[in-house]
Short mmCIF file of C-alpha atoms and ligand atoms in Angstrom, two decimals:
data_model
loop_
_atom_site.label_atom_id
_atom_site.label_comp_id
_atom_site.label_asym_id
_atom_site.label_seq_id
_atom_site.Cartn_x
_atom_site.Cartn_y
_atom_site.Cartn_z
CA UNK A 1 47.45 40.35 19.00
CA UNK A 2 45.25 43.36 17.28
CA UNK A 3 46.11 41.61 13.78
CA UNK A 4 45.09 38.43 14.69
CA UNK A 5 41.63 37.85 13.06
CA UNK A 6 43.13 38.48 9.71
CA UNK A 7 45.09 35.54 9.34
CA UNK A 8 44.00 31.66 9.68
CA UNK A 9 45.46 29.46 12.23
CA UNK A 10 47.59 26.75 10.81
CA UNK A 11 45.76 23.76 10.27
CA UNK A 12 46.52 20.61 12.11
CA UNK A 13 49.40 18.32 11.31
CA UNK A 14 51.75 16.19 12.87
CA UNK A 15 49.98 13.97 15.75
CA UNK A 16 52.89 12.67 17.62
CA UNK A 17 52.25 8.92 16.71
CA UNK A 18 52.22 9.94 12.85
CA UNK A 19 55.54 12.58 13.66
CA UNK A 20 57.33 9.16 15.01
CA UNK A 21 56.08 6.29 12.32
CA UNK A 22 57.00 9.24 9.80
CA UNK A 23 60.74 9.52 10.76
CA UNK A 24 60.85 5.94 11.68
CA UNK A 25 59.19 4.46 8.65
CA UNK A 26 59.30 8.00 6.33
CA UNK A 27 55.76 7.47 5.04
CA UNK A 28 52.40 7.60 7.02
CA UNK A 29 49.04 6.10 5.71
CA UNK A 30 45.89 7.75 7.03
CA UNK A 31 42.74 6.12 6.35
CA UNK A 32 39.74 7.78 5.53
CA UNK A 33 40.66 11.17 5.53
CA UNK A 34 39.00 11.94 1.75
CA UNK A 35 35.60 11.53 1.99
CA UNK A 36 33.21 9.78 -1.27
CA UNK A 37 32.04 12.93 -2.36
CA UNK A 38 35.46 14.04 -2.49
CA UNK A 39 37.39 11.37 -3.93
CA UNK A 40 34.35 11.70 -7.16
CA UNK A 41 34.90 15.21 -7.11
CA UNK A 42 38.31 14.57 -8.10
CA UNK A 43 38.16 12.18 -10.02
CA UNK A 44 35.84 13.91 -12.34
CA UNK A 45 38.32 17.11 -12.08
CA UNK A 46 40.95 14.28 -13.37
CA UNK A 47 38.59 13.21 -15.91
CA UNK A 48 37.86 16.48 -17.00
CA UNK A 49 41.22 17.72 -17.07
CA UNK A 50 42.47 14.50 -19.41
CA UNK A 51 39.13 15.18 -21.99
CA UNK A 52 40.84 18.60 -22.22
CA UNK A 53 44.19 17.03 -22.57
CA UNK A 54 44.52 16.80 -26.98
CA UNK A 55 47.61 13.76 -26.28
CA UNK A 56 45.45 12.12 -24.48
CA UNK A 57 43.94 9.24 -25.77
CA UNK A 58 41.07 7.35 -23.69
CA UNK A 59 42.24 4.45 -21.52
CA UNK A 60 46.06 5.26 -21.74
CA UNK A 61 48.43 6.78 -18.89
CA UNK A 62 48.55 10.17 -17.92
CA UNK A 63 50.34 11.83 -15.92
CA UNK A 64 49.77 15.50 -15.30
CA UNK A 65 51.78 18.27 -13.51
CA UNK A 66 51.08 21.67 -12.11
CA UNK A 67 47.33 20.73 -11.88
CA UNK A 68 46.81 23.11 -9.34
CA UNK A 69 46.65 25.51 -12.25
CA UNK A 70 44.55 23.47 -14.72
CA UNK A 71 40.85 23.44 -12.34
CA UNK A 72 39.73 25.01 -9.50
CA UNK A 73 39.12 21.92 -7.75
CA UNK A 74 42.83 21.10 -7.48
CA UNK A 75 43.70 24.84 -7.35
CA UNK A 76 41.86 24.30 -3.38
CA UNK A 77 44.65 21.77 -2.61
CA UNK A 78 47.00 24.14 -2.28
CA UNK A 79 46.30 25.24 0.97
CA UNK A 80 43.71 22.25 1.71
CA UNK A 81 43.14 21.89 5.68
CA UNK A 82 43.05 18.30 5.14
CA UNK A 83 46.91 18.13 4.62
CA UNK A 84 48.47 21.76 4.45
CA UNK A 85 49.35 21.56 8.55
CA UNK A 86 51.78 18.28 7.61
CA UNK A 87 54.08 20.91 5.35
CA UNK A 88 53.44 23.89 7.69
CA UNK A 89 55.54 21.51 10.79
CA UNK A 90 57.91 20.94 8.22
CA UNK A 91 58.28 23.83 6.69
CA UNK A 92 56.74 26.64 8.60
CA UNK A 93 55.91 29.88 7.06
CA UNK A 94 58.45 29.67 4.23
CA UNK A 95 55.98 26.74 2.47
CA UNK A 96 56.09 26.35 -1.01
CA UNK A 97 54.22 24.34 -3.22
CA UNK A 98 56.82 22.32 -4.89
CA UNK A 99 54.81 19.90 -7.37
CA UNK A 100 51.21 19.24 -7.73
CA UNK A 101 50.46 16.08 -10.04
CA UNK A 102 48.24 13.45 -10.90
CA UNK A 103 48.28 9.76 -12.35
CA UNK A 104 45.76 7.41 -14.51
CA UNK A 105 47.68 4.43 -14.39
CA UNK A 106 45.94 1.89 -16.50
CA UNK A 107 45.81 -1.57 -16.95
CA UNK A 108 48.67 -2.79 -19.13
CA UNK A 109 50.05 0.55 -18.88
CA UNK A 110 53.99 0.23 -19.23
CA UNK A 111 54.58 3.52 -17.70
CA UNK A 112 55.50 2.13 -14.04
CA UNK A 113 58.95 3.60 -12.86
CA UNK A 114 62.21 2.36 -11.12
CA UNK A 115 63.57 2.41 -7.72
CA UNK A 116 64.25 6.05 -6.76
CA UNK A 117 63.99 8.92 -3.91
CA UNK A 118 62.51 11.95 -5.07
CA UNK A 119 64.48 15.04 -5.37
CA UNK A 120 67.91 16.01 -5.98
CA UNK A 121 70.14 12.86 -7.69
CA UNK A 122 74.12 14.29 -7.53
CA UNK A 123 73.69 15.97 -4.35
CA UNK A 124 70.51 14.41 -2.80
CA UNK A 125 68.68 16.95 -0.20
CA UNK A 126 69.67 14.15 2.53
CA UNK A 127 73.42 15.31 2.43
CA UNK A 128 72.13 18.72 4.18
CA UNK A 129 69.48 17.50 6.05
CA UNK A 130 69.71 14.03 7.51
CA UNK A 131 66.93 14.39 9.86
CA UNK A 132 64.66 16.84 8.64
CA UNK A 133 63.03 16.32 4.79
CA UNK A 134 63.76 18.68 2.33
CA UNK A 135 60.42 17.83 0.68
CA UNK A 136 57.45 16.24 1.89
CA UNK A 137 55.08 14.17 -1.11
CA UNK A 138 51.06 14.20 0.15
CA UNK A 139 49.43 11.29 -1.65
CA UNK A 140 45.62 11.32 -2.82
CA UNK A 141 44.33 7.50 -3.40
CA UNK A 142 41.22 7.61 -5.30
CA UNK A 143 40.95 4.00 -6.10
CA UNK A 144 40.72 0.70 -3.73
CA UNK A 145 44.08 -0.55 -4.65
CA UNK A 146 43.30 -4.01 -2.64
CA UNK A 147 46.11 -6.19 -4.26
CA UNK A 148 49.81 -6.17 -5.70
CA UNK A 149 50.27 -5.73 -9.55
CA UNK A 150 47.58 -2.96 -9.44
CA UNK A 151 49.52 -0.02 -10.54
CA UNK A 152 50.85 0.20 -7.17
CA UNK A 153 53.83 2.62 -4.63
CA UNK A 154 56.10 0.04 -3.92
CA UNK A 155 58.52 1.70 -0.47
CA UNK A 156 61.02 0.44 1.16
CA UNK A 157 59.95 1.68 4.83
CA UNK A 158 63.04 3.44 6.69
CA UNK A 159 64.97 4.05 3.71
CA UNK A 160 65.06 7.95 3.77
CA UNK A 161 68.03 7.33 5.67
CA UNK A 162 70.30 5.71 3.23
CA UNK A 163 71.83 7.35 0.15
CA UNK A 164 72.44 3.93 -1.82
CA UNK A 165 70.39 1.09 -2.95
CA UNK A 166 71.11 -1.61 -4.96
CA UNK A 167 67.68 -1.71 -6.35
CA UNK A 168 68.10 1.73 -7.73
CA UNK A 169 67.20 1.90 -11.49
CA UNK A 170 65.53 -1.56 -11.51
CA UNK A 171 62.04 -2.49 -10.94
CA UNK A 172 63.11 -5.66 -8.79
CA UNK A 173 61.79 -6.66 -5.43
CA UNK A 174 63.84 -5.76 -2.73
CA UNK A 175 63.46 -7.65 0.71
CA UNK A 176 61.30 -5.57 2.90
CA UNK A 177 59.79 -3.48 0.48
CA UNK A 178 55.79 -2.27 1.42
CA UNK A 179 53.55 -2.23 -2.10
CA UNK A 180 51.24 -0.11 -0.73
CA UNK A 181 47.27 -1.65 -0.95
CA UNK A 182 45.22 1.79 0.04
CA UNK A 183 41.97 1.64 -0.07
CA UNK A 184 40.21 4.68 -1.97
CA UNK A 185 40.11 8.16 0.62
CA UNK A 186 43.37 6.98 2.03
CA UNK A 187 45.77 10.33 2.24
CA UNK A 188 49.81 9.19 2.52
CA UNK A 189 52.65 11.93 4.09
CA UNK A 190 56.12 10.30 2.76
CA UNK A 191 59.36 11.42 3.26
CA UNK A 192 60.71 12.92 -0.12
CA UNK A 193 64.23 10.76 0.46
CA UNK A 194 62.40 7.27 0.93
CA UNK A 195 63.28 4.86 -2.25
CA UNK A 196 59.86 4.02 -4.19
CA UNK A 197 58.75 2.32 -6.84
CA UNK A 198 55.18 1.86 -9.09
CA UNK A 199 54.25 -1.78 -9.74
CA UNK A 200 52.85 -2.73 -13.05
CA UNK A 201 48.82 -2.89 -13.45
CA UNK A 202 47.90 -6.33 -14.56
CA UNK A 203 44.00 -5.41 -12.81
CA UNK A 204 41.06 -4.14 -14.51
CA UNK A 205 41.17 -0.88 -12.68
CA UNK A 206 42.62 2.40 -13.71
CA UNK A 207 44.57 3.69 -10.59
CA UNK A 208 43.58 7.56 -9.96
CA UNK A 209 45.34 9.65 -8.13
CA UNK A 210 47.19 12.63 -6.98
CA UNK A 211 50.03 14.33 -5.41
CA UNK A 212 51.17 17.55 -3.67
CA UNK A 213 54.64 17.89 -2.53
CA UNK A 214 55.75 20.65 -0.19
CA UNK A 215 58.99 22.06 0.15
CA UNK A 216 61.09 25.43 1.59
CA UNK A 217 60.03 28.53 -0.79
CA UNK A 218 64.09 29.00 -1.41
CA UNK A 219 64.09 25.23 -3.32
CA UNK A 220 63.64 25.09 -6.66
CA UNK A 221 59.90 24.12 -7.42
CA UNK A 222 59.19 21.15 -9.88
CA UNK A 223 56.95 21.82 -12.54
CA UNK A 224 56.66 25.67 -13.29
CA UNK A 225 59.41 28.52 -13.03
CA UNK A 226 56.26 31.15 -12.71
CA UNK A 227 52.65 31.21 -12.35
CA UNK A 228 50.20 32.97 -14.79
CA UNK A 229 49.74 35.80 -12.89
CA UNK A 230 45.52 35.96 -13.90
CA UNK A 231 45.31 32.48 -12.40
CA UNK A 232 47.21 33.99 -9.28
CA UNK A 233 44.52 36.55 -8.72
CA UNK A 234 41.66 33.97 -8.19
CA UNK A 235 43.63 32.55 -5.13
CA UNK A 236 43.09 33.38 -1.80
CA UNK A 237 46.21 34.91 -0.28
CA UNK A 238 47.62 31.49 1.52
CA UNK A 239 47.45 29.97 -1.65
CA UNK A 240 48.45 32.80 -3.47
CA UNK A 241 51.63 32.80 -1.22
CA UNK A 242 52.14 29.36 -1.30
CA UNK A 243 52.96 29.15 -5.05
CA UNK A 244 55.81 32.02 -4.05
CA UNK A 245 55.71 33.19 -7.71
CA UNK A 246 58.08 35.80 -7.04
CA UNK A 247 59.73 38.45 -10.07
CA UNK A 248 62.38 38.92 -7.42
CA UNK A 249 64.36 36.07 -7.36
CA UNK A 250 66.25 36.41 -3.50
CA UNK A 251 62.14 36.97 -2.07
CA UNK A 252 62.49 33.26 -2.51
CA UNK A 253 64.46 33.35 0.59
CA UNK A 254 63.47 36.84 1.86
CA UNK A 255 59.83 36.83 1.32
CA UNK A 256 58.36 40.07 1.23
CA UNK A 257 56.81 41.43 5.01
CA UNK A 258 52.83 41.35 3.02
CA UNK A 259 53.39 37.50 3.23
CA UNK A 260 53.64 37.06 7.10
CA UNK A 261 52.97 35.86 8.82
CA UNK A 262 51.27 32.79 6.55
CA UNK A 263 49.33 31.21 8.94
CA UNK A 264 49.16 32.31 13.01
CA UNK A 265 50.92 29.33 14.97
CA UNK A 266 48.47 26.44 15.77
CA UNK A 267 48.50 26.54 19.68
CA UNK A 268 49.09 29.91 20.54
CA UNK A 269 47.12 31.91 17.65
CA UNK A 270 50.10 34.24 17.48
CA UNK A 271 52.31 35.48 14.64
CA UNK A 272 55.64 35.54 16.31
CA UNK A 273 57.49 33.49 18.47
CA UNK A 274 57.41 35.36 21.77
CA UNK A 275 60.77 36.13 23.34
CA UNK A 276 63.18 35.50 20.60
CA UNK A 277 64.05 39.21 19.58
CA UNK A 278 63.89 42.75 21.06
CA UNK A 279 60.80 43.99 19.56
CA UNK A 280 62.02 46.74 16.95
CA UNK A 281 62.72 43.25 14.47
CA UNK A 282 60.33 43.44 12.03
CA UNK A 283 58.33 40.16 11.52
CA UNK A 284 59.52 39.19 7.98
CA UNK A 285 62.75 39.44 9.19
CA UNK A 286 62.56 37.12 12.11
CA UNK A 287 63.45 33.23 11.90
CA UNK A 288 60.66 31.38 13.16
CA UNK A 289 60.27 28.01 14.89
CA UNK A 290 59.34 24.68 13.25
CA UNK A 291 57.35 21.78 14.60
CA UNK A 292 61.00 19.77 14.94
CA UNK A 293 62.57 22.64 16.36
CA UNK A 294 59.34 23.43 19.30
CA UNK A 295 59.42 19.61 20.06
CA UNK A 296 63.52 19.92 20.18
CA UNK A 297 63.31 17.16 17.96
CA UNK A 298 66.92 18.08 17.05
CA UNK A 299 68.15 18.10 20.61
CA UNK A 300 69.76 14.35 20.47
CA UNK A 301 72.10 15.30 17.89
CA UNK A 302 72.80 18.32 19.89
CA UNK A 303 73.50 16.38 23.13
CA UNK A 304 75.54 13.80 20.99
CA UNK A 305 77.59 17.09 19.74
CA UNK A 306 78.00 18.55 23.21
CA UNK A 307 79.08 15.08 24.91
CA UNK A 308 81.72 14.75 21.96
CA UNK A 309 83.01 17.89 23.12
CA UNK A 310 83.18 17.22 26.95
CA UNK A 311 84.93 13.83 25.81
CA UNK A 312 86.84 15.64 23.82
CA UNK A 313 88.21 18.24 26.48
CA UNK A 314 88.28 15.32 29.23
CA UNK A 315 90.88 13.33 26.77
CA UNK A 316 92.79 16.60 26.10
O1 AKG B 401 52.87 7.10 -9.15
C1 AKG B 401 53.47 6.80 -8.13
O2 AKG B 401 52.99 6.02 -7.29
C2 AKG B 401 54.81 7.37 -7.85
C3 AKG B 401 55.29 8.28 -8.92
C4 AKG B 401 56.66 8.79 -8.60
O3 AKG B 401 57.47 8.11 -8.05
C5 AKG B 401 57.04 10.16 -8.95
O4 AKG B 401 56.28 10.86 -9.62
O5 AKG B 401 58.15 10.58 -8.54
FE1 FE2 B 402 59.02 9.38 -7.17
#
């Protein structure tokens, strides 16, 4: 591919043991992947960001949205090699960043919240897409959260599958729920649809930490309808594209062809997927393959579909 230098190759995701614990469990803990000088680094950037903050009174709770606009050191975590390859599986080169936040939960704080899945509440995502997340949340801990009662994610693993809980709305314990104890540099990929909670903080320590969530550019983001467009122009162009701040509303869906490909496909360095048109298609007009689809992660249901019909015509 002549065009092939230009663009970066998509970062690394998925490993298969995470891609299973993540639709089995819909949240995956991975140690150690924010190193000291990083976690500081954004910690100060939180620090920094609250001094700035006029509501903000020293030792209380914030929480902060659209950071990625508020310092350059969170403006890199849009496209950050450390966790942009988990969305680009998911969501291939339609990514969006869909919210970018970030917590100081302090002690006594009373700002813990209920039992709830992120996203959608009358028509949750999981009615379209029982398999596949409609949003993915990355998870930034910043502070050894050893015990319960520290500020903590409560999740109840495998519940991305269900629609109802009877917990929902309360702050109760519900049998097998996981309060999550991450020690500082731990990163977390959950499942948008999992039911989650945040314990209070009856510790010493002021929980800090941040999240990016990840969606398809034609879902509505979270926490801006626009970007300012001078902030725009001191991002590179994956991040730049990422934020899909579009004046055309339908590019949403239809980006236009100057943002493909995004990134070149992790194992083959190309930008299309060979075979699957005649060659006058035009790359930004080409569907492309997710991680799901290239494992054929979706083939079960497909079988199941097929078999229903064979039993179907065998009964007929
Ligand atoms: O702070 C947390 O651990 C979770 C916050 C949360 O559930 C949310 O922002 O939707
Ligand atoms: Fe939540």
């Amino acid at each position: 591919m002549e065009r092939k230098q230009k663009y970066r190759v998509a970062p690394p995701g998925f490993t298969s043991e995470q891609w299973q614990t993540f639709n089995e469990d819909g949240i995956i803990f991975i140690e150690d992947a924010i190193s000291d000088e990083d976690v500081q680094s954004y910690i100060d950037a939180m620090d920094r960001v609250a001094a700035n903050n006029p509501k903000y009174k020293p030792g209380g709770y914030l929480g902060m949205q659209n950071i990625v606009e508020r310092d350059p050191v969170f403006a890199d975590l849009i496209d950050h090699e450390r966790h942009v390859g988990y969305a680009y599986d998911l969501f291939g080169e339609l990514l969006k960043l869909h919210i970018s936040q970030f917590f100081l939960r302090p002690p006594g704080g009373k700002q813990y919240n209920q039992w709830h899945p992120d996203g959608a509440r009358a028509l949750p995502y999981g009615v379209f897409s029982p398999k596949l997340p409609l949003q993915i949340k990355v998870g930034y801990w910043l502070t050894d959260l050893p015990r319960e009662k520290m500020g903590n994610l409560v999740v109840l693993p495998g519940s991305h599958r269900q629609q109802y809980m009877d917990g929902y709305d309360t702050h109760e314990s519900i049998p097998g729920e996981r309060v999550v104890c991450p020690r500082k540099g731990t990163m977390t990929v959950m499942h948008s649809s999992i039911w989650h909670r945040v314990e209070p903080n009856e510790s010493d320590v002021v929980r800090y930490n941040i999240f990016v969530a990840y969606c398809p550019s034609w879902l509505t983001p979270a926490d801006r309808f626009h970007s300012n467009p001078e902030w725009l122009e001191t991002l590179n162009r994956e991040q730049r594209i990422i934020m899909r701040s579009y004046s055309n509303a339908y590019h949403n869906a239809k980006p236009p062809a100057s943002d493909f490909p995004l990134f070149l496909e992790r194992d083959t360095q190309t930008e299309v997927d060979e075979d699957a048109y005649l060659e006058h298609v035009q790359l930004h007009r080409r569907k492309r393959l997710t991680m799901p689809e290239r494992l054929n992660f979706l083939a079960e249901s497909n079988q199941e579909q097929t078999l229903f019909k064979g039993e179907r015509e065998q009964i007929q």
